[in-house]
mmCIF file of C-alpha atoms in Angstrom:
data_model
loop_
_atom_site.group_PDB
_atom_site.id
_atom_site.type_symbol
_atom_site.label_atom_id
_atom_site.label_comp_id
_atom_site.label_asym_id
_atom_site.label_seq_id
_atom_site.Cartn_x
_atom_site.Cartn_y
_atom_site.Cartn_z
ATOM 1 C CA MET A 219 -41.881 186.481 164.921
ATOM 2 C CA SER A 220 -38.965 188.375 164.218
ATOM 3 C CA GLU A 221 -35.443 186.858 163.621
ATOM 4 C CA GLN A 222 -34.579 188.660 166.379
ATOM 5 C CA SER A 223 -36.665 186.937 168.336
ATOM 6 C CA THR A 224 -35.382 183.362 167.125
ATOM 7 C CA PRO A 225 -31.922 183.247 169.513
ATOM 8 C CA THR A 226 -34.028 184.298 172.456
ATOM 9 C CA ARG A 227 -36.909 181.582 172.140
ATOM 10 C CA ILE A 228 -33.743 178.854 171.108
ATOM 11 C CA ILE A 229 -32.171 179.835 174.622
ATOM 12 C CA GLU A 230 -35.696 179.966 176.458
ATOM 13 C CA ALA A 231 -36.159 176.541 174.919
ATOM 14 C CA ALA A 232 -32.868 175.067 176.171
ATOM 15 C CA VAL A 233 -33.527 176.691 179.741
ATOM 16 C CA SER A 234 -36.804 174.973 179.904
ATOM 17 C CA TRP A 235 -35.684 171.764 178.654
ATOM 18 C CA ILE A 236 -32.662 171.879 181.166
ATOM 19 C CA ALA A 237 -35.345 172.530 184.042
ATOM 20 C CA GLU A 238 -36.724 169.102 182.993
ATOM 21 C CA THR A 239 -34.001 166.894 182.151
ATOM 22 C CA GLY A 240 -30.599 168.433 183.188
ATOM 23 C CA LEU A 241 -28.003 168.803 180.718
ATOM 24 C CA ARG A 242 -26.942 165.366 179.435
ATOM 25 C CA LYS A 243 -30.285 164.907 177.709
ATOM 26 C CA ILE A 244 -30.550 168.168 176.144
ATOM 27 C CA SER A 245 -30.550 167.608 172.077
ATOM 28 C CA VAL A 246 -30.596 169.954 169.477
ATOM 29 C CA ASP A 247 -33.571 168.382 167.938
ATOM 30 C CA GLU A 248 -35.403 168.584 171.581
ATOM 31 C CA ILE A 249 -34.665 172.715 171.883
ATOM 32 C CA ALA A 250 -35.900 173.183 168.384
ATOM 33 C CA SER A 251 -39.012 171.215 168.923
ATOM 34 C CA LYS A 252 -39.356 172.998 172.087
ATOM 35 C CA ALA A 253 -38.594 176.515 170.168
ATOM 36 C CA SER A 254 -40.875 175.853 167.251
ATOM 37 C CA VAL A 255 -37.914 176.089 164.904
ATOM 38 C CA SER A 256 -36.373 173.665 162.571
ATOM 39 C CA ARG A 257 -33.034 171.983 163.681
ATOM 40 C CA ALA A 258 -31.483 174.168 160.808
ATOM 41 C CA THR A 259 -32.397 177.442 162.176
ATOM 42 C CA VAL A 260 -30.945 176.285 165.619
ATOM 43 C CA TYR A 261 -27.419 175.755 163.697
ATOM 44 C CA LEU A 262 -28.097 179.332 161.703
ATOM 45 C CA HIS A 263 -27.545 180.752 165.286
ATOM 46 C CA PHE A 264 -25.927 178.519 167.512
ATOM 47 C CA PRO A 265 -23.170 175.784 166.428
ATOM 48 C CA GLY A 266 -24.096 173.539 168.812
ATOM 49 C CA ARG A 267 -25.082 171.940 171.865
ATOM 50 C CA SER A 268 -22.225 173.595 173.833
ATOM 51 C CA ALA A 269 -23.034 176.948 172.485
ATOM 52 C CA ILE A 270 -26.483 176.568 173.304
ATOM 53 C CA ILE A 271 -25.742 175.960 176.742
ATOM 54 C CA GLU A 272 -23.206 178.702 177.106
ATOM 55 C CA ALA A 273 -25.776 181.497 175.610
ATOM 56 C CA ALA A 274 -28.354 179.767 178.217
ATOM 57 C CA VAL A 275 -26.165 180.456 181.241
ATOM 58 C CA ARG A 276 -25.740 183.700 180.059
ATOM 59 C CA HIS A 277 -29.055 184.424 179.407
ATOM 60 C CA GLU A 278 -29.854 183.015 183.039
ATOM 61 C CA VAL A 279 -26.721 184.999 184.913
ATOM 62 C CA GLY A 280 -28.322 187.839 182.753
ATOM 63 C CA ARG A 281 -31.861 187.816 183.486
ATOM 64 C CA ILE A 282 -30.742 187.112 187.407
ATOM 65 C CA LEU A 283 -28.414 190.396 187.271
ATOM 66 C CA ALA A 284 -31.079 192.181 185.698
ATOM 67 C CA ARG A 285 -33.547 191.638 188.309
ATOM 68 C CA ALA A 286 -30.869 192.305 191.190
ATOM 69 C CA SER A 287 -30.200 195.626 189.523
ATOM 70 C CA ALA A 288 -33.623 196.478 189.216
ATOM 71 C CA ASP A 289 -34.200 195.517 193.181
ATOM 72 C CA ALA A 290 -30.855 197.552 193.766
ATOM 73 C CA GLU A 291 -32.413 200.655 192.585
ATOM 74 C CA ARG A 292 -35.260 200.346 195.239
ATOM 75 C CA TYR A 293 -32.864 201.027 198.003
ATOM 76 C CA ASP A 294 -31.233 204.375 199.009
ATOM 77 C CA ASP A 295 -29.516 202.664 202.446
ATOM 78 C CA ARG A 296 -26.327 200.951 201.394
ATOM 79 C CA ASP A 297 -27.429 198.503 204.601
ATOM 80 C CA ALA A 298 -30.804 197.465 203.467
ATOM 81 C CA ARG A 299 -29.655 197.413 199.229
ATOM 82 C CA LEU A 300 -26.938 194.418 199.995
ATOM 83 C CA VAL A 301 -29.168 192.786 202.720
ATOM 84 C CA GLU A 302 -32.111 192.990 200.281
ATOM 85 C CA VAL A 303 -30.555 192.194 196.740
ATOM 86 C CA PHE A 304 -28.392 189.698 198.201
ATOM 87 C CA ALA A 305 -31.387 187.802 199.932
ATOM 88 C CA ALA A 306 -33.287 188.164 196.577
ATOM 89 C CA SER A 307 -30.649 186.878 194.366
ATOM 90 C CA VAL A 308 -29.346 183.719 196.033
ATOM 91 C CA VAL A 309 -32.919 182.921 197.020
ATOM 92 C CA ASP A 310 -33.774 183.059 193.211
ATOM 93 C CA LEU A 311 -31.041 181.355 192.475
ATOM 94 C CA ALA A 312 -31.559 178.460 195.098
ATOM 95 C CA HIS A 313 -35.112 177.865 193.485
ATOM 96 C CA HIS A 314 -34.149 178.553 189.944
ATOM 97 C CA PRO A 315 -35.710 175.182 188.206
ATOM 98 C CA ALA A 316 -32.934 174.780 185.370
ATOM 99 C CA LEU A 317 -30.291 175.045 187.881
ATOM 100 C CA ALA A 318 -31.774 172.698 190.566
ATOM 101 C CA ALA A 319 -32.150 169.958 187.671
ATOM 102 C CA VAL A 320 -28.760 170.101 186.714
ATOM 103 C CA LEU A 321 -27.428 169.947 190.545
ATOM 104 C CA ARG A 322 -29.643 166.949 190.662
ATOM 105 C CA HIS A 323 -29.100 165.296 187.747
ATOM 106 C CA ASN A 324 -25.636 166.110 186.387
ATOM 107 C CA PRO A 325 -23.687 168.418 188.704
ATOM 108 C CA LYS A 326 -20.217 168.086 186.803
ATOM 109 C CA ILE A 327 -21.257 169.513 183.848
ATOM 110 C CA LEU A 328 -21.296 172.628 185.425
ATOM 111 C CA LEU A 329 -17.816 172.804 186.313
ATOM 112 C CA PRO A 330 -16.545 174.412 183.195
ATOM 113 C CA PHE A 331 -19.256 177.698 184.464
ATOM 114 C CA VAL A 332 -17.944 177.695 187.891
ATOM 115 C CA PHE A 333 -14.505 176.325 188.437
ATOM 116 C CA GLY A 334 -11.425 177.172 186.938
ATOM 117 C CA PRO A 335 -8.941 180.024 186.609
ATOM 118 C CA ASP A 336 -11.667 182.447 185.810
ATOM 119 C CA PRO A 337 -15.164 181.008 184.981
ATOM 120 C CA LEU A 338 -17.751 182.548 182.949
ATOM 121 C CA GLY A 339 -20.663 182.288 185.729
ATOM 122 C CA ILE A 340 -18.285 183.854 188.548
ATOM 123 C CA ARG A 341 -16.743 186.421 186.344
ATOM 124 C CA MET A 342 -20.047 187.680 184.904
ATOM 125 C CA ALA A 343 -21.311 187.782 188.396
ATOM 126 C CA ARG A 344 -18.224 189.372 190.189
ATOM 127 C CA GLU A 345 -18.143 192.777 188.106
ATOM 128 C CA HIS A 346 -21.942 193.193 188.349
ATOM 129 C CA VAL A 347 -22.149 192.977 191.740
ATOM 130 C CA ALA A 348 -19.602 195.175 192.479
ATOM 131 C CA THR A 349 -21.132 198.054 190.643
ATOM 132 C CA LEU A 350 -24.717 197.155 192.861
ATOM 133 C CA PHE A 351 -23.148 198.304 195.702
ATOM 134 C CA ASP A 352 -21.955 201.934 195.365
ATOM 135 C CA GLY A 353 -18.322 200.678 193.884
ATOM 136 C CA GLY A 354 -16.604 202.375 196.799
ATOM 137 C CA PRO A 355 -13.433 201.236 198.509
ATOM 138 C CA GLY A 356 -13.471 197.362 198.933
ATOM 139 C CA ALA A 357 -16.213 197.029 196.539
ATOM 140 C CA HIS A 358 -14.396 194.070 194.316
ATOM 141 C CA GLU A 359 -13.364 192.222 197.089
ATOM 142 C CA LEU A 360 -16.809 192.090 198.617
ATOM 143 C CA ALA A 361 -18.242 191.421 195.078
ATOM 144 C CA GLU A 362 -15.627 188.564 195.193
ATOM 145 C CA MET A 363 -16.808 187.380 198.018
ATOM 146 C CA ILE A 364 -20.680 187.440 197.564
ATOM 147 C CA VAL A 365 -20.312 185.596 194.125
ATOM 148 C CA ARG A 366 -18.623 183.188 195.928
ATOM 149 C CA THR A 367 -20.838 182.597 198.936
ATOM 150 C CA PHE A 368 -23.227 182.056 196.269
ATOM 151 C CA HIS A 369 -21.317 180.000 194.467
ATOM 152 C CA SER A 370 -20.589 177.708 197.739
ATOM 153 C CA PHE A 371 -24.033 177.796 199.459
ATOM 154 C CA LEU A 372 -25.530 176.920 195.825
ATOM 155 C CA LEU A 373 -23.141 173.720 194.902
ATOM 156 C CA ALA A 374 -23.197 172.820 198.612
ATOM 157 C CA PRO A 375 -26.071 173.951 200.550
ATOM 158 C CA SER A 376 -25.099 174.631 204.707
ATOM 159 C CA SER A 377 -26.846 172.882 207.071
ATOM 160 C CA VAL A 378 -25.860 175.954 209.737
ATOM 161 C CA PHE A 379 -27.461 179.098 207.288
ATOM 162 C CA ASP A 380 -30.608 178.583 205.487
ATOM 163 C CA LEU A 381 -29.926 180.140 202.399
ATOM 164 C CA SER A 382 -33.068 179.131 200.285
ATOM 165 C CA THR A 383 -35.266 181.059 202.216
ATOM 166 C CA LEU A 384 -35.406 185.077 202.464
ATOM 167 C CA ASP A 385 -35.294 185.532 206.017
ATOM 168 C CA GLY A 386 -32.310 182.856 205.994
ATOM 169 C CA ALA A 387 -30.591 185.018 203.340
ATOM 170 C CA ARG A 388 -30.921 188.297 205.212
ATOM 171 C CA HIS A 389 -29.828 186.807 208.415
ATOM 172 C CA TYR A 390 -26.595 185.562 206.368
ATOM 173 C CA ALA A 391 -26.332 189.110 204.827
ATOM 174 C CA ARG A 392 -26.447 191.285 208.273
ATOM 175 C CA VAL A 393 -24.406 188.888 210.065
ATOM 176 C CA VAL A 394 -21.724 188.180 207.480
ATOM 177 C CA LEU A 395 -21.850 190.667 204.900
ATOM 178 C CA LEU A 396 -22.628 194.029 206.211
ATOM 179 C CA PRO A 397 -19.735 193.619 208.545
ATOM 180 C CA LEU A 398 -17.574 192.100 205.703
ATOM 181 C CA ARG A 399 -18.161 195.148 203.932
ATOM 182 C CA ASP A 400 -17.347 197.630 206.507
ATOM 183 C CA SER A 401 -14.064 195.670 207.365
ATOM 184 C CA LEU A 402 -12.880 195.343 203.408
ATOM 185 C CA ALA A 403 -13.948 198.919 202.730
ATOM 186 C CA ALA A 404 -12.049 200.193 205.936
ATOM 187 C CA ALA A 405 -8.953 198.077 204.803
ATOM 188 C CA ALA A 406 -9.366 199.842 201.517
ATOM 189 C CA ALA A 407 -9.216 203.550 202.857
ATOM 190 C CA ASP A 408 -6.517 202.452 205.300
ATOM 191 C CA SER A 409 -4.567 201.170 202.099
ATOM 192 C CA THR A 410 -4.597 204.478 200.165
#
């Protein structure tokens, strides 16, 4: 394998290990073994366990955002784009093996990625989501609300809205997000 693929192999090994055990048991030795590289090779690319975890979060958020972008390309209709891309993305996250393991075994470890003044997971998603839905008036506010919806429902699933299924996520998008988008766009247009 080429040297360029080594960091990706290490990250994918970390994601796989996290899906099995959560984050507390993740070790550089286990990741090296799973990636079929030496411990020294892991440290050549990542200064330690925290850097691997951050790279894994970036990798998985990036993968999900790339899939959302590809899904968005399939829809010319603004409403369908918002409903379908939201539904596919939230269900993808709800069933993500590594995220499920972390939420089950050690959710507190996620705190730096989802809480705080400018958490990595929310920041990465917010800017990307704003571009998926036309980037028009109110797009950044809508992106903030969509990302916070993901955040809230994934960390504390609802007993009222079922966002773990495509039909449930589509329903939520139709009754909450479409009217919210239109309201935010109207407010932004009124303020100009």
